[in-house]
Coordinates of C-alpha atoms and ligand atoms in Angstrom, one line a residue:
M1 CA -23.8 -1.8 6.7
L2 CA -26.0 -2.6 4.2
I3 CA -25.9 -5.2 1.4
K4 CA -28.0 -7.0 3.5
K5 CA -31.5 -6.2 2.3
A6 CA -32.9 -7.4 5.8
V7 CA -34.0 -4.1 8.0
D8 CA -30.7 -3.3 9.7
I9 CA -32.3 -1.6 12.7
R10 CA -33.7 -4.1 14.9
S11 CA -36.9 -3.4 16.9
S12 CA -34.9 -3.9 20.2
E13 CA -32.7 -0.7 18.3
I14 CA -36.3 1.7 18.5
T15 CA -36.6 3.2 21.6
P16 CA -40.5 4.0 22.5
E17 CA -40.4 8.1 23.2
S18 CA -41.6 6.9 27.0
V19 CA -38.1 5.3 27.7
Y20 CA -36.2 7.6 25.9
R21 CA -37.2 10.5 28.3
Q22 CA -36.5 8.6 31.1
R23 CA -32.7 8.2 30.1
R24 CA -32.4 11.6 29.4
S25 CA -33.6 12.7 33.2
L26 CA -31.8 10.0 34.4
I27 CA -28.7 11.2 32.1
K28 CA -29.5 15.4 33.7
A29 CA -29.6 13.6 37.4
L30 CA -26.7 12.1 36.6
V31 CA -24.7 15.4 35.5
A32 CA -26.5 17.7 38.0
G33 CA -25.1 15.4 40.3
G34 CA -21.6 15.3 39.0
A35 CA -21.3 11.7 38.5
L36 CA -21.2 11.7 34.9
A37 CA -18.6 15.0 35.1
A38 CA -15.7 13.0 36.1
A39 CA -16.0 10.9 33.4
G40 CA -16.2 13.6 30.8
P41 CA -14.4 16.1 29.6
A42 CA -10.5 17.3 30.2
L43 CA -9.4 13.1 29.7
A44 CA -5.9 13.4 28.4
L45 CA -3.0 11.4 27.5
G46 CA -1.7 9.5 29.9
R47 CA -4.8 9.9 32.2
Y48 CA -7.4 7.6 31.1
D49 CA -8.8 5.2 32.9
L50 CA -6.8 1.9 31.1
S51 CA -8.5 -0.2 33.6
E52 CA -10.8 -2.5 31.4
D53 CA -9.2 -5.8 30.2
A54 CA -8.6 -5.1 26.8
K55 CA -5.4 -5.7 24.5
R56 CA -3.5 -3.1 24.0
Y57 CA -0.8 -1.6 21.0
P58 CA 1.9 0.0 21.6
G59 CA 3.1 0.8 18.0
P60 CA 6.7 0.4 16.1
D61 CA 9.3 1.9 18.2
W62 CA 9.6 5.1 15.4
L63 CA 5.9 6.0 16.7
Q64 CA 5.8 5.6 20.7
G65 CA 7.9 8.5 21.9
K66 CA 5.7 10.6 19.2
L67 CA 2.1 9.3 21.0
R68 CA 4.0 10.1 24.3
A69 CA 4.5 13.7 22.9
A70 CA 0.9 14.3 20.9
K71 CA -0.8 17.5 22.3
A72 CA -3.4 16.3 24.9
D73 CA -7.9 17.6 23.6
D74 CA -10.0 18.8 26.4
G75 CA -12.4 16.7 25.2
I76 CA -16.3 17.4 24.2
P77 CA -18.7 18.6 27.4
N78 CA -20.9 16.2 28.3
E79 CA -20.4 13.8 26.1
P80 CA -18.3 11.1 28.0
L81 CA -15.6 8.6 25.8
T82 CA -17.0 5.6 24.6
P83 CA -14.9 3.1 26.8
Y84 CA -11.7 1.2 25.4
P85 CA -13.6 -1.8 25.0
H86 CA -16.6 -0.7 22.7
V87 CA -14.3 1.2 20.4
T88 CA -11.1 -1.5 19.8
G89 CA -14.5 -4.3 19.5
H90 CA -17.4 -2.8 17.8
N91 CA -16.0 -2.2 14.4
N92 CA -17.1 -1.5 10.7
F93 CA -13.9 -2.7 8.3
Y94 CA -15.4 -5.3 5.6
E95 CA -12.2 -6.7 4.5
F96 CA -12.1 -8.4 7.3
G97 CA -15.7 -9.8 7.6
L98 CA -18.9 -8.1 7.6
D99 CA -19.9 -8.7 11.8
K100 CA -19.2 -6.3 14.2
Q101 CA -16.6 -8.9 16.2
D102 CA -15.0 -9.7 12.8
P103 CA -12.5 -7.6 12.4
K104 CA -11.2 -7.7 16.1
A105 CA -11.6 -11.6 15.5
K106 CA -9.7 -11.8 12.6
A107 CA -7.4 -8.8 12.2
Q108 CA -4.8 -9.4 14.4
G109 CA -2.2 -11.1 12.2
L110 CA -2.3 -7.7 9.9
V111 CA 1.8 -6.2 9.3
T112 CA 1.3 -3.0 9.7
D113 CA 5.2 -2.2 10.2
P114 CA 6.7 -1.6 7.9
W115 CA 4.2 0.3 5.9
S116 CA 4.5 1.5 2.3
V117 CA 2.8 5.1 0.9
E118 CA 2.2 5.8 -2.7
V119 CA 1.9 9.0 -3.2
A120 CA 0.6 9.7 -6.8
G121 CA -1.5 12.4 -9.2
E122 CA -1.2 15.9 -9.4
A123 CA 1.5 16.2 -7.3
A124 CA 4.9 17.8 -6.6
K125 CA 5.6 15.0 -4.5
T126 CA 4.7 11.7 -5.5
G127 CA 6.4 8.4 -4.7
R128 CA 6.5 5.7 -2.3
Y129 CA 7.1 6.0 1.3
N130 CA 7.8 4.2 4.2
L131 CA 5.5 5.7 6.5
E132 CA 8.0 6.3 9.2
D133 CA 9.4 8.9 7.2
L134 CA 6.0 10.1 5.6
L135 CA 5.0 10.8 9.0
K136 CA 8.7 12.2 10.7
P137 CA 8.2 15.9 10.5
H138 CA 5.1 15.7 12.0
A139 CA 3.6 16.2 16.0
L140 CA 0.7 14.3 16.9
E141 CA -2.1 15.7 18.8
E142 CA -5.0 14.1 20.5
R143 CA -8.3 14.4 18.4
I144 CA -11.7 13.8 20.5
Y145 CA -14.5 13.2 17.5
R146 CA -17.7 12.1 17.7
M147 CA -18.2 9.4 15.3
R148 CA -21.9 8.9 13.6
C149 CA -22.0 5.6 11.5
V150 CA -24.3 5.5 8.4
E151 CA -26.0 2.8 10.3
G152 CA -27.4 4.7 13.3
W153 CA -25.0 4.2 16.2
S154 CA -22.3 6.5 17.1
M155 CA -19.0 6.7 19.6
V156 CA -16.9 9.4 20.9
I157 CA -13.6 8.4 20.3
P158 CA -9.8 10.3 21.5
W159 CA -7.8 9.6 18.3
V160 CA -3.9 10.5 17.9
G161 CA -3.1 12.4 15.2
L162 CA -2.2 15.0 12.3
P163 CA -3.9 17.3 10.8
L164 CA -4.0 16.2 6.6
A165 CA -3.9 19.5 5.9
D166 CA 0.0 20.0 7.3
L167 CA 0.6 16.2 5.1
I168 CA -1.1 17.8 2.1
K169 CA 1.4 21.0 2.6
R170 CA 4.5 18.5 2.7
L171 CA 3.3 17.1 -1.0
E172 CA 3.1 19.9 -2.7
P173 CA -0.6 19.1 -4.4
T174 CA -0.7 20.9 -8.0
A175 CA -3.3 23.3 -9.1
N176 CA -5.5 20.7 -10.1
A177 CA -5.8 18.8 -7.6
K178 CA -9.8 19.2 -6.8
Y179 CA -9.6 16.6 -5.2
V180 CA -8.0 13.6 -3.2
E181 CA -8.3 9.5 -3.8
F182 CA -7.4 7.1 -1.0
T183 CA -7.0 3.3 -1.1
T184 CA -7.1 0.5 1.5
L185 CA -4.5 -2.3 1.1
H186 CA -6.0 -5.1 -0.7
D187 CA -4.1 -8.5 0.2
P188 CA -6.5 -11.2 0.5
A189 CA -3.7 -13.2 2.0
Q190 CA -4.6 -11.1 5.2
M191 CA -7.4 -9.9 4.4
P192 CA -10.4 -12.8 4.5
G193 CA -13.2 -10.3 3.4
Q194 CA -11.3 -10.2 0.2
R195 CA -11.0 -13.5 -0.6
G196 CA -13.8 -15.5 -2.6
F197 CA -17.6 -15.6 -3.0
F198 CA -18.7 -13.9 -0.5
S199 CA -16.5 -10.9 -1.2
T200 CA -18.9 -7.8 -0.9
L201 CA -18.1 -5.1 -2.2
D202 CA -15.3 -4.2 -5.1
W203 CA -11.6 -4.4 -3.5
P204 CA -10.3 -2.0 -2.8
Y205 CA -11.9 0.2 -0.7
V206 CA -11.6 3.7 -2.2
E207 CA -12.5 6.5 -0.5
G208 CA -12.1 10.4 -1.2
L209 CA -12.6 14.4 0.0
R210 CA -12.5 17.4 -1.8
M211 CA -9.2 19.8 -1.5
D212 CA -10.9 21.9 0.7
E213 CA -12.4 19.3 2.9
A214 CA -9.1 17.2 3.0
R215 CA -7.2 20.9 4.3
H216 CA -10.5 21.7 6.6
P217 CA -8.6 21.7 9.8
L218 CA -10.7 19.7 11.8
T219 CA -9.3 16.4 8.9
L220 CA -7.2 14.2 10.3
L221 CA -5.0 11.6 9.8
A222 CA -5.4 9.4 12.8
V223 CA -2.3 6.7 13.5
G224 CA -3.7 6.2 17.3
V225 CA -6.1 5.9 19.4
Y226 CA -7.0 6.1 23.4
G227 CA -3.2 7.1 23.8
D228 CA -1.7 4.2 22.0
A229 CA -1.2 2.8 18.3
L230 CA -4.5 2.1 16.4
P231 CA -5.3 -1.2 16.6
P232 CA -5.7 -3.2 13.2
Q233 CA -9.3 -3.4 13.4
N234 CA -9.3 0.3 13.8
G235 CA -7.2 0.8 10.8
A236 CA -3.5 0.3 11.4
P237 CA -1.6 1.5 11.3
F238 CA -3.2 4.6 9.5
R239 CA -6.4 5.7 8.0
L240 CA -8.9 9.0 7.9
V241 CA -10.9 10.9 10.2
V242 CA -13.6 12.6 9.2
P243 CA -16.0 14.1 12.0
W244 CA -18.7 15.7 10.3
K245 CA -18.6 12.8 7.8
Y246 CA -20.9 9.3 8.5
G247 CA -18.3 7.0 8.9
F248 CA -18.0 5.1 6.2
K249 CA -16.0 8.1 4.8
S250 CA -13.2 7.5 7.2
I251 CA -11.1 4.9 5.0
K252 CA -8.6 2.7 7.1
S253 CA -5.2 1.5 6.4
I254 CA -4.7 3.5 3.9
V255 CA -1.3 2.3 1.0
R256 CA -2.4 4.7 -1.9
I257 CA -3.0 9.3 -1.3
R258 CA -4.0 10.0 -5.0
F259 CA -4.3 14.2 -5.7
T260 CA -6.8 14.5 -8.6
E261 CA -9.3 16.8 -11.1
Q262 CA -12.0 14.8 -11.0
M263 CA -14.4 13.2 -8.4
P264 CA -12.8 9.9 -7.7
A265 CA -15.4 7.2 -7.9
V266 CA -15.9 5.5 -3.9
T267 CA -17.0 2.2 -2.6
W268 CA -20.1 2.7 -1.6
N269 CA -21.0 5.7 -3.2
Q270 CA -19.8 3.2 -6.4
T271 CA -21.7 0.2 -4.7
A272 CA -24.9 1.8 -3.8
P273 CA -25.5 5.6 -5.4
N274 CA -28.7 5.9 -4.4
E275 CA -27.9 5.3 -0.4
Y276 CA -24.7 6.7 0.1
G277 CA -23.3 9.8 -2.0
F278 CA -19.6 11.0 -2.4
Y279 CA -20.1 13.9 0.2
A280 CA -22.3 11.9 3.0
N281 CA -22.3 14.1 5.1
V282 CA -24.2 13.4 8.7
N283 CA -27.5 15.6 8.3
P284 CA -30.7 14.3 10.3
N285 CA -33.1 15.9 7.5
V286 CA -31.9 13.2 4.6
D287 CA -32.9 10.1 5.6
H288 CA -31.3 7.1 4.1
P289 CA -33.6 5.9 2.0
R290 CA -34.2 2.7 4.1
W291 CA -34.2 4.2 7.6
S292 CA -34.2 7.4 9.2
Q293 CA -31.1 9.2 10.0
A294 CA -32.6 11.8 12.8
T295 CA -31.3 9.8 15.5
E296 CA -28.3 7.9 16.8
R297 CA -27.7 5.4 19.2
R298 CA -24.9 6.3 21.4
L299 CA -22.6 3.3 22.1
P300 CA -22.1 2.1 25.3
S301 CA -26.3 1.3 24.5
S302 CA -28.1 -1.4 25.6
L303 CA -31.8 -3.2 25.3
F304 CA -32.4 -1.8 28.8
S305 CA -30.6 1.6 27.8
P306 CA -30.3 2.4 24.1
N307 CA -28.9 5.4 24.4
I308 CA -30.9 7.5 21.4
I309 CA -29.9 11.0 20.9
D310 CA -30.6 13.3 18.8
T311 CA -28.3 13.5 15.4
R312 CA -27.0 16.9 14.4
M313 CA -26.3 18.8 11.6
F314 CA -22.2 18.2 10.3
N315 CA -22.8 15.5 13.2
G316 CA -22.7 18.7 15.6
Y317 CA -19.8 20.5 13.2
A318 CA -21.8 22.6 11.7
D319 CA -20.2 25.8 12.7
E320 CA -17.0 24.3 11.7
V321 CA -17.6 23.5 8.3
A322 CA -21.1 24.3 6.8
H323 CA -19.6 26.9 5.3
L324 CA -17.5 24.3 2.1
Y325 CA -21.2 23.9 1.8
S326 CA -23.3 27.0 1.4
G327 CA -24.7 27.3 -1.6
M328 CA -24.9 23.4 -2.6
D329 CA -28.2 21.4 -2.5
L330 CA -27.7 19.0 1.0
R331 CA -30.7 16.7 -0.7
K332 CA -29.1 16.4 -4.0
W333 CA -25.8 16.0 -2.7
F334 CA -26.0 13.8 0.0
Ligands
MTE1 N1 -11.3 0.0 4.8 C1 -11.9 0.2 5.0 N2 -12.1 1.6 5.5 C2 -13.8 1.5 6.5 C3 -14.7 0.9 6.7 C4 -14.2 -0.9 5.9 O1 -14.9 -1.7 6.0 N3 -13.7 -0.6 5.3 N4 -16.1 0.8 7.3 C5 -15.9 2.0 7.7 C6 -17.2 2.6 8.1 S1 -19.1 2.3 7.3 C7 -17.6 3.4 8.9 S2 -19.0 3.2 10.6 C8 -15.7 2.9 10.3 C9 -15.4 2.5 11.7 O2 -14.5 2.9 11.6 P1 -13.9 1.8 13.6 O3 -14.5 0.6 13.3 O4 -13.0 2.4 14.0 O5 -15.1 2.6 14.3 O6 -14.4 2.5 9.3 C10 -15.1 2.7 7.8 N5 -13.4 2.8 7.4
MO2 MO1 -20.0 3.2 8.9

């Protein structure tokens, strides 16, 4: 996302108002004619269009039955799913490089099973767990969420996972736990973006949430996408998904969960504190210092069909989450 001091949004991505209007009326016509309705809501596990020529990820044996038993989500009315090849081929995962194509190209060798997770800090059930054991008691569910990257693009993605709240309850955080911190794998042998000179961030990648955000029913620990296991480029074997926040909060390939009293030092905020806040709530009224956040490019998009839409407060989840921030100045706590 943004270490490059260059202009991140190319001029081809800036849509003239006329094109934008045309596109809107085209979409309206399609919806009226029923052409979009079929691709829109009510997709459930096992009923995806899997005709795209893309590699799938069955996942380890222990996960397969859980994925198949996942409870389906009805989807988001009038917002079709972003096709699988885009979800799994246009990624930010700096551990594997800076380009959107790098994670898919370079992450395929990542060993994701068995996977060890450390639980640390202010909780009764700290220790080292196999992911399989950690997740054993939990049923999975499909959650179709918007994902809005701080760079200005977005997708609609059918994740499969468990509410983070369910896992937190089992780990029994103490009364001192005010935040929860997550850490991504640090393994330069497997992650070329962590090697050498061009290394961009201070590894490992760290993110965090306030406990009430972590316990919010929308907050998901994802282990799958489109009914299958997560591909490595999407953060296998498990990653956070916080749909009302910019995508960088949704940390991938987690190896440590730590409960703390202090606000954790998180990667993008540490890297550029004036550009990326701890909260990172999607907010069309607070621009990034180098670009507007008022609109977004909903993928798939192209030069001729840029598909620019208005960005919504809390990414369209204001009814569910606005109360978490009542009384907070969101310009200050961006
Ligand atoms: N460990 C780690 N997690 C990460 C990132 C990263 O570079 N490293 N990128 C973040 C950003 S900026 C976004 S937009 C999302 C992208 O998730 P996706 O590739 O599954 O769409 O992952 C987030 N999680
Ligand atoms: Mo992002």
